[in-house]
Amino acid sequence: MSQTFTLDGEEIPFRDGQTIIQAAHDAGRWIPHLCYHPEFKPHGSCKLCTVTVNGRHMASCTTQAAAGQTVESDTEALNGERRTLLQMLFVEGNHFCPSCEKSGDCKLQATAYELGMMTPHFDHFYPSRPVDASHPEVLLDFNRCILCSLCVRASRDVDGKCVFALSGRGIGTKLVVNAASGRLADTDAAIGDKALEVCPVGVILKKRRGFAVPIGERTYDKAPISETEE
Amino acid sequence: MTYHLETAEHPEKLRRVAIDPVSRVEGHGKVTLLLDEDNKVRQVRLHIVEFRGFEKFIQGRPYWEVPVMVQRLCGICPVSHHLAASKAMDAIVGAKRLTPTAEKIRRLMHYGQIMQSHALHFFHLCSPDLLFGFDSEVGQRNIVGVAAKHPETARRGVLIRKFGQEAIRLTAGKRIHGTGSIPGGVNKSLSVEERDYLLKDIYQIVAWCRDAVHLARELHETDPALYNSFGIFRSHFMSLIGADGQMDLYDGRLRARDDSGAIHFDGVAQADYEKYIQEEVKPWSYMKFPYFRALGNERGWYKVGPLARVQNCDSIPTPLADAERREFLDYAGGMPMHTALGYHWTRMIEMLHAAETIKDLLHDPDILGGDLMTTGERGFEGFGMIEAPRGTLIHHYRVDENDLVSMCNLIVSTTHNNQAMNEAIRHVARRYLHGREITEGLLNHIEVAIRAYDPCLSCATHALGKMPLAVELVDAAGTLVHRLQRDA
Ligand code: SF4
Ligand code: FES
């Protein structure tokens, strides 16, 4: 017998052990998210997937679905909170979409479009972050890191390598690579690693690819993220 | 070296007038005049704060990002920077020769840019001054006034510009901040539908561009006293020249002539520009002053842009524009024309050339091709030059073995014209402002002279065609005597 909860009034079936976001996505309902990826253990850090469960704010990527839950997601209030989170992500890093090669394929940008974020609202931090171009095939542009840890999880859980790690705490948190020199070239990262594929924004980039895909043919040119996502 | 009126002897005793257009990120220009008690002009300077730090900003960025990133330099002609940087980066990826499709798509983008920028400049920014007079009623002297009195002219201006923007959109992906040109080629060509969409209007556009040349010409003919002398000074001039001495705004070699039209240098490869051009820094402006090395900084300065290009080439490779070029040369009487307002006429000749070139490209099946990219042996230094709407644009980069830019040098069109613009406003100041009470109309004469060069600071003022500016007269003790404020 299938069990269900309601999401914005719609009955959503789920299997035991599924989180709310998994069940929702299986049912074709999109809940905004950045650090969640169906192939990895949830991290619960970006809070973009926050919904209300029986009136309480919960991260839907870490909350188990349970029969009879009343879940709200696509409400003006929650989307407003999500916009604020996005705005904070935009000002904490250096995101300049018009000259970023990830534009049109970037989940941060696509989610901001979807949720109608019009301006960054807050003062920019303009952090000074380096670019690591040491690896012959891969460029790291830390300016755009949103600390979602997807690369960390992919490297550890899929590639079995631990190329990436988050270091530091709070506002001082940053992404580091696992080499004494701090350079990607001195890690065992290699083309084909899952970790090099998962970045939702424009940090981990294949070199020399740049703007090869024309505007109009990029992922989110064709359909908004809510209709594109797993 | 200082020029007449560049530096006054006792500036502390003089009254200071500043024309301070407040503009957006890409440029901030300001004119200061120092006047003595009799309102006699003692010092005139155009200062431009522009592109400061941009060369630094590019350093450390991956080379493939640069053609897109440099578009931030300018809000009005980003495509010129996009293409100049792409051309420089072609050398980095070893693309010695682009595929025919890539080269022609880039040309289509570039001539679309020339068209939209020239149309914007002539119709939106300058036609109010030209049609109504430099000190006409200020309330009328804008594009809204033009639309009311000369609705057909205003309408065509809008549609010519729009056509150019559409050519950009279809080749670059977007009207501004497109990505179409990439190191080694382009990322898209045109579909048949896109080609046909442009083709259906191009004949009308060519005809209108031709009318625009005639309008500019008539302005000269009706008031030769003004048009042939306003902001006039003699100088050398320079532009890229294509094969067989023809005008080519996308590529070529550098040619320079002296003020009487004799060749100063010719056939200079883009990679050799530093052997011929040097830049001087002056303490009072952020913009450098380039000059021809062989002539030294006193005599070696020059102008670029339409007035230089139309008189520098041996011919224009499209028939209608070439006929107009010959008429222009006849009018000039066998010697190079140096008046600032000659820029408008020649700008319209170039707009016609752009329209004809687009027409020819649209009939070329290569623009529908699928062979977009070339690669070759990796290079570490690249030069990209193009004739941007405002003049020769030079991009020069070095890229390290990790693919990051290690050196960037840009000489933008407005910089080449720096000394020329300063000379033009000094001429105007001497002639119109000397000994008179400063009024808005007189001040506008200064702006008209600057605007003729279409510098980046006037790019910042699209819609209504007037520079937002504050003018302050401050006496020798620093007290504000008079203030004129004009908002965009
Ligand atoms: S590099 Fe990308 S995947 Fe890794 S933490 Fe930063 S944003 Fe996430
Ligand atoms: S997606 Fe759930 S917290 Fe990031």
XYZ file of C-alpha atoms and ligand atoms in Angstrom:
730
model
C 0.000 0.000 0.000
C 1.505 3.307 -0.965
C 1.994 5.988 1.621
C 1.608 9.657 0.799
C 2.169 13.175 2.093
C 0.841 16.358 0.564
C 3.096 18.863 -1.183
C 1.374 22.169 -1.764
C -1.892 20.270 -1.595
C -0.889 17.516 -4.019
C -0.657 13.885 -2.835
C 2.910 12.605 -3.215
C 3.635 8.891 -2.802
C 6.920 7.804 -1.209
C 8.869 4.691 -0.318
C 10.291 3.977 3.109
C 13.557 5.777 3.669
C 12.965 8.429 1.035
C 13.482 12.044 1.882
C 10.858 14.613 0.991
C 12.919 15.979 -1.888
C 13.481 12.493 -3.345
C 9.812 11.608 -3.243
C 8.845 14.981 -4.656
C 11.282 14.676 -7.529
C 10.123 11.117 -8.281
C 6.623 12.553 -8.545
C 7.842 15.222 -10.968
C 7.736 18.071 -8.480
C 10.770 20.350 -8.297
C 11.979 21.750 -5.002
C 14.791 24.307 -5.375
C 18.147 22.984 -4.143
C 21.871 23.444 -4.653
C 23.818 21.087 -2.380
C 21.492 18.150 -2.938
C 22.288 15.718 -5.746
C 20.399 12.422 -6.123
C 23.607 10.434 -6.436
C 25.180 11.576 -3.183
C 24.435 11.563 0.517
C 22.661 14.772 1.452
C 24.716 17.516 3.039
C 21.960 19.829 4.204
C 24.028 22.972 4.056
C 22.615 25.401 1.508
C 19.085 25.393 2.972
C 17.592 26.282 -0.362
C 15.422 23.172 -0.238
C 13.756 24.361 2.939
C 10.029 23.589 3.077
C 7.539 23.666 5.893
C 6.524 20.289 7.288
C 3.388 20.613 9.337
C 4.257 24.279 9.692
C 7.912 23.853 10.682
C 10.899 24.837 8.541
C 12.854 21.724 7.503
C 15.495 20.971 4.877
C 13.675 18.654 2.491
C 16.907 16.966 1.421
C 17.560 15.652 4.925
C 13.985 15.161 6.213
C 12.434 11.728 5.839
C 9.063 11.615 4.190
C 6.317 10.392 6.513
C 2.693 9.539 5.894
C 0.281 12.362 6.395
C 2.835 15.191 6.409
C 1.584 18.524 5.141
C 4.464 19.968 3.194
C 4.514 23.426 1.673
C 7.227 24.491 -0.755
C 6.102 26.782 -3.551
C 4.806 29.609 -1.384
C 5.592 33.290 -1.629
C 7.072 33.268 1.874
C 9.420 30.318 1.297
C 10.460 31.531 -2.128
C 11.215 34.918 -0.594
C 13.490 33.248 1.954
C 15.156 31.271 -0.819
C 15.778 34.476 -2.761
C 17.503 35.914 0.281
C 19.732 32.844 0.554
C 20.592 33.154 -3.122
C 21.370 36.826 -2.746
C 23.750 36.018 0.073
C 25.485 33.406 -2.075
C 25.849 35.904 -4.900
C 27.487 38.574 -2.749
C 29.727 36.200 -0.797
C 31.584 35.120 -3.929
C 32.530 36.888 -7.132
C 29.810 35.956 -9.561
C 29.712 37.917 -12.778
C 27.371 35.956 -15.000
C 27.934 37.790 -18.333
C 31.575 36.759 -18.488
C 31.301 33.372 -16.779
C 31.542 30.396 -19.085
C 29.133 28.457 -16.869
C 26.381 30.945 -17.647
C 23.367 29.111 -19.001
C 24.549 25.868 -17.406
C 24.896 27.181 -13.851
C 22.465 25.986 -11.224
C 22.944 29.032 -9.040
C 22.081 31.355 -11.920
C 19.226 29.163 -13.153
C 17.711 28.925 -9.685
C 17.987 32.668 -9.232
C 16.168 33.191 -12.527
C 13.526 30.658 -11.587
C 12.875 32.301 -8.253
C 12.821 35.796 -9.712
C 15.870 37.213 -7.972
C 16.334 40.613 -9.618
C 19.237 42.158 -7.712
C 21.886 40.991 -5.241
C 20.304 43.311 -2.638
C 23.271 43.100 -0.226
C 26.686 44.722 -0.481
C 29.195 42.565 -2.321
C 32.004 41.076 -0.243
C 34.339 41.026 -3.266
C 36.536 38.397 -1.645
C 40.005 38.012 -3.016
C 40.219 34.421 -4.191
C 42.802 32.827 -6.429
C 42.480 30.842 -9.628
C 44.301 27.493 -9.744
C 45.344 26.780 -13.319
C 48.137 24.367 -12.449
C 46.381 21.259 -13.757
C 46.809 20.749 -17.502
C 43.160 19.878 -18.092
C 41.183 21.514 -15.297
C 40.847 25.073 -14.043
C 39.634 25.937 -10.560
C 38.105 29.385 -10.202
C 37.409 29.629 -6.489
C 35.672 32.968 -6.946
C 32.435 31.159 -7.652
C 32.470 28.418 -4.989
C 29.246 28.153 -3.006
C 30.662 25.482 -0.687
C 28.011 22.931 -1.576
C 30.558 20.121 -1.037
C 29.335 18.107 -4.007
C 32.891 17.788 -5.327
C 34.043 16.717 -1.874
C 31.413 13.987 -1.679
C 31.935 12.840 -5.273
C 35.684 12.557 -4.822
C 35.390 10.705 -1.542
C 32.357 8.505 -2.223
C 32.613 7.821 -5.957
C 36.225 8.359 -6.984
C 37.650 7.140 -3.675
C 40.230 9.930 -3.763
C 39.550 12.868 -1.420
C 40.862 15.471 -3.850
C 38.664 18.214 -2.355
C 37.809 19.244 1.196
C 36.097 22.115 2.948
C 38.396 23.744 5.444
C 37.799 26.342 8.140
C 34.556 27.340 9.814
C 31.702 29.769 9.317
C 32.433 32.677 7.046
C 36.061 31.516 6.907
C 35.138 28.210 5.246
C 36.860 27.559 1.957
C 37.428 24.811 -0.522
C 40.923 23.327 -0.551
C 42.604 20.592 -2.534
C 44.472 17.734 -1.009
C 48.116 18.569 -1.761
C 50.805 20.147 0.352
C 51.395 22.715 -2.368
C 47.685 23.542 -2.486
C 47.728 23.043 -6.252
C 45.366 20.772 -8.123
C 48.231 19.586 -10.334
C 49.809 17.966 -7.277
C 46.706 15.931 -6.355
C 45.641 12.701 -7.987
C 42.679 14.369 -9.738
C 42.258 13.085 -13.276
C 39.914 13.640 -16.178
C 37.015 11.234 -15.801
C 36.692 11.805 -12.042
C 33.135 12.319 -10.948
C 34.352 15.136 -8.723
C 35.326 17.141 -11.772
C 31.825 16.848 -13.246
C 29.484 17.801 -10.445
C 30.151 21.438 -9.644
C 26.811 23.238 -10.001
C 28.534 26.574 -10.605
C 31.635 27.670 -12.489
C 34.462 26.571 -10.175
C 35.649 23.271 -11.613
C 35.986 23.800 -15.335
C 37.427 21.795 -18.182
C 40.117 23.938 -19.693
C 39.844 25.474 -23.162
C 36.152 24.707 -23.469
C 35.049 28.232 -22.616
C 32.103 29.509 -24.600
C 31.985 26.694 -27.145
C 28.233 26.253 -26.701
C 26.302 29.170 -28.194
C 23.671 31.098 -26.326
C 20.365 29.410 -27.014
C 21.749 25.891 -26.766
C 22.915 25.846 -23.171
C 21.045 23.733 -20.640
C 18.868 26.423 -19.140
C 18.347 28.340 -22.375
C 16.115 25.513 -23.473
C 14.038 25.021 -20.354
C 14.011 26.484 -16.854
C 15.714 24.537 -14.110
C 12.408 23.468 -12.584
C 11.714 21.459 -15.739
C 15.262 20.278 -16.311
C 16.384 18.894 -12.992
C 16.667 15.391 -11.781
C 55.883 68.827 -24.143
C 52.931 71.074 -23.627
C 50.713 72.497 -26.296
C 49.228 75.947 -26.530
C 46.513 76.204 -23.850
C 47.461 72.843 -22.347
C 49.110 74.309 -19.276
C 48.636 77.870 -18.054
C 51.491 79.763 -16.490
C 49.866 80.826 -13.237
C 46.898 78.529 -12.772
C 46.382 79.665 -9.181
C 45.257 83.097 -10.384
C 42.686 81.759 -12.787
C 39.033 80.853 -12.537
C 38.252 77.196 -13.000
C 35.323 75.892 -15.029
C 34.727 72.188 -15.020
C 32.482 70.384 -17.433
C 31.978 67.193 -15.639
C 29.866 64.615 -17.390
C 28.879 61.999 -14.915
C 28.911 58.780 -16.787
C 28.751 55.103 -16.123
C 31.453 52.563 -15.487
C 33.198 52.611 -18.817
C 34.301 56.179 -18.744
C 34.165 59.459 -16.992
C 35.228 62.514 -18.875
C 35.677 66.032 -17.682
C 36.677 69.287 -19.297
C 38.305 71.998 -17.249
C 38.789 75.544 -18.454
C 40.838 78.086 -16.618
C 39.709 81.647 -17.280
C 41.253 84.931 -16.235
C 39.300 87.990 -14.972
C 38.333 88.932 -18.518
C 36.979 85.462 -19.229
C 39.925 84.850 -21.488
C 40.637 81.150 -21.824
C 44.047 80.252 -20.451
C 43.961 76.498 -20.141
C 41.737 73.775 -21.562
C 41.993 70.092 -20.810
C 39.880 67.063 -21.485
C 40.595 64.492 -18.808
C 39.355 60.987 -19.090
C 39.220 58.477 -16.340
C 38.805 55.247 -18.112
C 39.816 51.606 -18.252
C 41.934 52.142 -15.207
C 42.909 48.801 -13.830
C 41.241 46.792 -16.532
C 44.505 45.525 -17.939
C 45.419 44.353 -14.451
C 42.027 42.792 -13.980
C 42.482 40.575 -17.038
C 45.803 39.288 -15.798
C 45.487 35.876 -14.245
C 42.291 35.036 -16.098
C 42.080 32.076 -18.512
C 42.552 33.176 -22.113
C 39.301 31.681 -23.428
C 37.302 33.853 -21.063
C 38.877 37.096 -22.233
C 36.851 37.772 -25.423
C 33.683 37.685 -23.380
C 35.042 39.420 -20.327
C 36.530 42.408 -22.170
C 33.076 43.399 -23.313
C 32.720 44.984 -19.912
C 35.060 47.692 -21.126
C 32.364 49.441 -23.035
C 28.603 49.508 -22.922
C 28.166 50.694 -26.491
C 30.694 48.822 -28.571
C 31.356 45.632 -26.609
C 31.464 43.681 -29.882
C 34.646 45.485 -30.941
C 36.414 44.326 -27.801
C 34.893 40.875 -28.169
C 36.334 40.539 -31.670
C 39.690 42.202 -31.030
C 40.315 39.879 -28.081
C 39.175 36.849 -30.092
C 41.564 37.776 -32.873
C 44.408 38.022 -30.395
C 43.464 34.671 -28.857
C 43.320 33.010 -32.287
C 47.103 33.131 -32.139
C 47.083 31.431 -28.736
C 45.155 28.427 -30.059
C 47.267 28.447 -33.206
C 44.472 29.388 -35.591
C 46.478 31.097 -38.280
C 43.582 31.235 -40.666
C 39.934 30.937 -39.680
C 37.450 28.845 -41.622
C 35.534 30.911 -44.206
C 32.373 30.536 -42.149
C 34.046 31.736 -38.954
C 35.670 34.715 -40.627
C 32.455 35.781 -42.344
C 30.291 35.361 -39.259
C 32.722 37.549 -37.346
C 32.629 40.113 -40.122
C 28.856 40.088 -40.099
C 28.923 40.695 -36.363
C 31.442 43.485 -36.753
C 29.664 45.322 -39.555
C 26.436 44.992 -37.575
C 28.266 46.685 -34.750
C 29.592 49.457 -36.985
C 26.071 50.051 -38.242
C 24.367 50.143 -34.880
C 27.019 52.297 -33.266
C 27.225 54.801 -36.129
C 23.433 55.040 -36.286
C 23.192 55.589 -32.564
C 25.842 58.233 -32.681
C 24.560 60.179 -35.647
C 20.826 60.003 -35.105
C 20.514 59.854 -31.336
C 23.509 61.758 -30.079
C 24.370 64.251 -32.766
C 21.407 64.929 -34.997
C 19.874 67.235 -32.359
C 22.936 69.500 -32.498
C 23.243 69.271 -36.255
C 19.587 69.767 -37.122
C 18.747 72.457 -34.591
C 22.066 74.221 -34.056
C 24.584 73.981 -31.261
C 23.051 76.701 -29.127
C 19.447 76.108 -30.055
C 16.757 75.839 -27.384
C 18.033 73.166 -25.032
C 14.580 71.682 -24.466
C 14.333 70.808 -28.142
C 17.923 69.777 -28.672
C 17.437 66.057 -28.098
C 16.171 63.012 -29.922
C 12.620 63.683 -28.766
C 12.842 67.072 -30.453
C 14.172 65.420 -33.592
C 11.331 62.907 -33.520
C 8.814 65.765 -33.375
C 10.351 67.896 -36.132
C 11.931 65.266 -38.353
C 9.947 62.115 -37.591
C 11.134 60.171 -40.631
C 14.808 60.822 -39.852
C 14.335 59.740 -36.254
C 12.397 56.628 -37.246
C 15.024 55.518 -39.731
C 17.738 56.097 -37.176
C 15.990 53.751 -34.789
C 15.428 51.074 -37.442
C 18.963 51.166 -38.865
C 20.332 50.782 -35.385
C 17.934 47.946 -34.655
C 19.007 46.129 -37.807
C 22.652 46.318 -36.732
C 21.714 45.023 -33.308
C 19.847 42.120 -34.850
C 22.901 41.163 -36.922
C 24.843 41.137 -33.656
C 22.215 39.105 -31.844
C 22.105 36.425 -34.516
C 25.882 36.048 -34.691
C 26.840 36.647 -31.059
C 23.801 35.106 -29.386
C 22.749 38.321 -27.663
C 22.611 42.026 -28.491
C 25.071 42.775 -25.741
C 27.472 40.464 -23.969
C 27.197 37.789 -26.597
C 29.618 34.892 -26.822
C 29.678 34.095 -30.557
C 33.347 34.681 -31.272
C 35.730 32.310 -29.520
C 39.470 31.702 -29.837
C 39.911 29.883 -33.129
C 36.526 30.683 -34.648
C 32.885 31.106 -33.735
C 30.383 28.999 -31.840
C 27.555 29.342 -34.316
C 26.762 30.228 -37.892
C 23.439 31.405 -39.280
C 20.450 29.213 -39.995
C 18.546 29.774 -43.222
C 15.696 31.377 -41.254
C 18.070 33.745 -39.503
C 19.676 34.695 -42.806
C 16.310 35.295 -44.453
C 15.148 37.382 -41.519
C 18.031 39.812 -42.094
C 17.816 39.594 -45.850
C 14.239 40.818 -46.026
C 15.140 44.292 -44.715
C 18.689 44.823 -45.923
C 17.868 46.560 -49.199
C 15.753 49.111 -47.373
C 18.548 49.604 -44.862
C 21.113 50.182 -47.606
C 18.843 52.822 -49.169
C 18.294 54.592 -45.868
C 22.004 54.555 -45.086
C 22.623 56.195 -48.440
C 20.078 58.898 -47.611
C 21.851 59.433 -44.305
C 25.126 60.121 -46.133
C 23.293 62.713 -48.207
C 21.806 64.304 -45.109
C 25.264 64.632 -43.553
C 26.580 66.027 -46.797
C 23.796 68.596 -47.100
C 24.566 69.841 -43.611
C 28.102 70.588 -44.751
C 26.926 72.225 -47.927
C 24.348 74.460 -46.270
C 26.722 75.904 -43.707
C 30.247 75.465 -45.027
C 31.595 78.277 -42.892
C 30.701 76.339 -39.776
C 31.228 72.781 -40.989
C 34.539 73.356 -42.666
C 36.144 75.075 -39.752
C 34.555 73.934 -36.497
C 37.099 72.286 -34.212
C 39.611 72.198 -37.042
C 43.275 71.399 -36.591
C 45.639 69.460 -38.732
C 47.036 66.165 -37.631
C 48.283 62.838 -38.869
C 45.832 60.017 -39.110
C 45.936 56.244 -38.922
C 43.839 53.157 -39.566
C 44.050 49.525 -40.581
C 43.975 49.044 -44.336
C 42.938 45.830 -46.064
C 44.326 44.108 -49.092
C 44.983 46.342 -52.128
C 44.657 49.475 -50.038
C 40.945 48.973 -49.587
C 38.967 49.896 -46.510
C 38.638 46.879 -44.239
C 37.212 47.485 -40.794
C 37.773 43.918 -39.584
C 41.407 43.299 -40.414
C 44.464 44.611 -42.185
C 47.766 46.368 -41.718
C 48.431 49.759 -40.232
C 48.805 52.770 -42.477
C 49.411 56.332 -41.333
C 49.416 59.559 -43.266
C 50.621 62.998 -42.348
C 48.342 66.026 -42.259
C 48.747 66.662 -45.969
C 47.903 63.080 -46.861
C 51.397 61.755 -47.570
C 52.055 58.221 -46.342
C 53.989 58.161 -43.072
C 54.071 54.375 -42.709
C 52.224 51.603 -44.475
C 51.861 47.842 -44.417
C 52.773 47.614 -40.739
C 51.908 44.191 -39.345
C 49.725 44.240 -36.237
C 52.441 42.515 -34.227
C 54.776 45.428 -34.919
C 52.570 48.195 -33.554
C 54.902 48.932 -30.647
C 57.698 49.764 -33.073
C 55.592 52.574 -34.497
C 53.384 53.772 -31.678
C 54.414 54.908 -28.241
C 52.228 56.128 -25.408
C 52.994 59.103 -23.192
C 51.626 59.556 -19.702
C 50.647 63.058 -18.533
C 50.078 63.857 -14.909
C 46.639 65.410 -15.407
C 44.803 62.626 -17.237
C 44.428 58.922 -16.717
C 44.268 58.440 -20.446
C 47.596 58.050 -22.161
C 48.675 60.063 -25.186
C 49.881 57.875 -28.058
C 52.129 59.204 -30.806
C 54.179 57.947 -33.747
C 57.628 57.090 -32.483
C 59.432 58.332 -35.553
C 58.002 61.831 -35.117
C 58.264 62.122 -31.343
C 55.608 63.186 -28.861
C 55.476 66.809 -29.997
C 54.582 66.159 -33.585
C 53.631 62.526 -33.678
C 50.038 62.554 -32.443
C 47.230 61.565 -34.734
C 43.564 60.878 -35.073
C 41.663 57.685 -35.829
C 38.061 56.844 -36.647
C 35.829 57.489 -39.657
C 37.451 60.749 -40.765
C 40.851 59.056 -40.737
C 39.700 55.820 -42.341
C 37.752 57.246 -45.260
C 40.709 59.432 -46.202
C 43.354 56.808 -45.494
C 42.154 54.000 -47.758
C 42.581 53.959 -51.533
C 39.033 52.784 -52.079
C 36.027 51.261 -50.374
C 35.190 47.779 -51.659
C 31.432 48.413 -51.949
C 30.202 50.598 -54.818
C 27.742 52.984 -53.176
C 30.020 53.831 -50.293
C 32.966 54.228 -52.607
C 31.032 56.693 -54.750
C 30.249 58.681 -51.609
C 33.895 58.525 -50.567
C 34.914 60.077 -53.881
C 32.326 62.838 -53.511
C 33.665 63.536 -50.066
C 37.237 63.754 -51.358
C 36.101 66.096 -54.135
C 34.400 68.306 -51.604
C 37.560 68.339 -49.501
C 39.365 69.578 -52.602
C 42.270 67.224 -52.878
C 43.623 67.770 -49.383
C 42.648 65.829 -46.275
C 39.715 67.347 -44.429
C 40.480 67.958 -40.765
C 37.338 69.594 -39.413
C 35.763 67.820 -36.472
C 32.361 67.784 -38.152
C 33.840 65.878 -41.085
C 33.559 62.895 -38.769
C 29.794 62.855 -39.212
C 29.865 62.740 -42.972
C 32.537 60.036 -43.073
C 30.770 58.102 -40.325
C 27.694 57.935 -42.523
C 29.802 56.773 -45.492
C 31.050 53.951 -43.293
C 27.543 53.106 -42.176
C 26.589 52.751 -45.823
C 29.646 50.572 -46.378
C 28.608 48.417 -43.418
C 25.112 47.999 -44.868
C 26.451 47.026 -48.288
C 28.935 44.608 -46.726
C 26.177 42.966 -44.705
C 24.105 42.653 -47.860
C 26.957 40.874 -49.628
C 27.637 38.586 -46.675
C 23.973 37.609 -46.493
C 24.235 36.389 -50.066
C 27.307 34.300 -49.286
C 26.504 30.625 -48.539
C 29.539 30.409 -46.237
C 27.604 32.139 -43.449
C 25.378 29.057 -43.298
C 28.338 26.670 -43.050
C 29.097 24.260 -40.223
C 32.886 24.376 -40.166
C 33.414 26.784 -37.319
C 36.758 26.157 -35.639
C 40.458 26.054 -36.441
C 43.289 25.024 -34.150
C 47.006 24.669 -34.539
C 50.198 25.021 -32.626
C 49.773 26.646 -29.248
C 51.059 30.224 -29.103
C 51.928 32.454 -26.171
C 51.437 35.952 -27.547
C 48.564 37.412 -29.531
C 47.746 40.712 -31.219
C 44.209 41.598 -32.137
C 43.408 44.763 -34.024
C 40.167 45.915 -35.454
C 38.694 49.160 -36.706
C 36.065 49.709 -34.037
C 33.347 52.298 -34.712
C 35.516 54.953 -33.057
C 38.827 53.930 -34.556
C 41.702 51.505 -34.325
C 41.431 49.194 -31.356
C 44.491 47.284 -30.232
C 44.455 44.260 -27.936
C 47.733 42.599 -27.072
C 48.153 39.654 -24.688
C 50.670 37.172 -23.451
C 49.376 33.868 -22.063
C 51.438 31.559 -19.838
C 51.805 27.786 -20.106
C 48.954 27.312 -17.597
C 46.595 29.179 -19.962
C 46.383 32.340 -17.857
C 46.898 35.840 -19.217
C 50.211 37.203 -17.978
C 50.251 40.515 -19.858
C 47.572 42.663 -21.399
C 47.936 45.940 -23.242
C 44.949 47.738 -24.714
C 44.968 50.889 -26.792
C 41.373 51.864 -27.379
C 40.134 54.184 -30.080
C 39.366 57.027 -27.732
C 42.939 56.940 -26.479
C 44.364 57.402 -29.978
C 42.166 60.477 -30.284
C 43.126 61.909 -26.915
C 45.411 64.661 -28.151
C 43.131 65.309 -31.115
C 40.119 65.872 -28.873
C 42.125 68.160 -26.644
C 43.173 70.170 -29.664
C 39.606 70.320 -30.930
C 38.194 71.747 -27.715
C 41.054 74.217 -27.391
C 40.242 75.423 -30.844
C 36.572 75.771 -29.960
C 37.353 77.438 -26.646
C 39.568 80.023 -28.319
C 37.052 80.747 -30.975
C 33.741 80.748 -29.098
C 34.359 81.084 -25.397
C 37.224 83.529 -25.262
C 36.210 86.637 -23.312
C 32.522 85.767 -23.063
C 30.146 84.888 -20.257
C 29.776 81.102 -20.205
C 26.310 79.908 -21.179
C 24.836 76.497 -21.723
C 24.922 77.002 -25.484
C 28.584 77.940 -25.473
C 29.362 75.003 -23.303
C 27.559 72.786 -25.740
C 30.021 73.895 -28.420
C 32.730 72.173 -26.430
C 30.633 69.070 -26.184
C 29.829 69.111 -29.884
C 33.540 69.039 -30.595
C 34.139 66.147 -28.223
C 31.096 64.315 -29.444
C 32.241 64.468 -33.065
C 34.922 61.975 -32.073
C 32.278 59.764 -30.494
C 34.460 59.001 -27.502
C 33.427 56.466 -24.936
C 32.278 59.165 -22.574
C 29.518 60.082 -24.956
C 28.625 56.441 -25.363
C 27.434 56.597 -21.858
C 24.571 58.805 -22.826
C 22.354 56.914 -25.176
C 18.740 57.710 -25.000
C 18.427 61.451 -25.017
C 21.708 62.314 -26.599
C 22.949 64.737 -24.031
C 25.682 64.392 -21.549
C 24.574 64.772 -17.995
C 26.944 67.350 -16.702
C 27.718 69.822 -14.050
C 29.683 72.951 -14.822
C 31.185 74.910 -12.053
C 32.910 78.259 -12.186
C 35.153 78.636 -9.256
C 37.124 81.806 -8.664
C 40.772 81.907 -7.791
C 39.955 81.709 -4.081
C 37.984 78.529 -4.645
C 34.549 80.104 -4.166
C 31.741 78.836 -6.309
C 30.649 81.699 -8.535
C 28.233 80.034 -10.837
C 26.837 76.579 -11.375
C 25.017 75.044 -14.309
C 23.500 71.612 -13.932
C 22.044 69.480 -16.633
C 20.644 66.033 -16.097
C 20.258 63.287 -18.624
S 33.798 23.703 -6.133
Fe 31.720 23.543 -6.906
S 31.076 21.495 -6.215
Fe 32.872 22.006 -4.996
S 32.068 22.975 -3.147
Fe 32.502 24.640 -4.574
S 30.555 24.976 -5.632
Fe 30.401 22.976 -4.655
S 19.630 21.178 -1.028
Fe 18.960 20.793 0.930
S 20.188 22.013 2.150
Fe 21.060 22.274 0.154
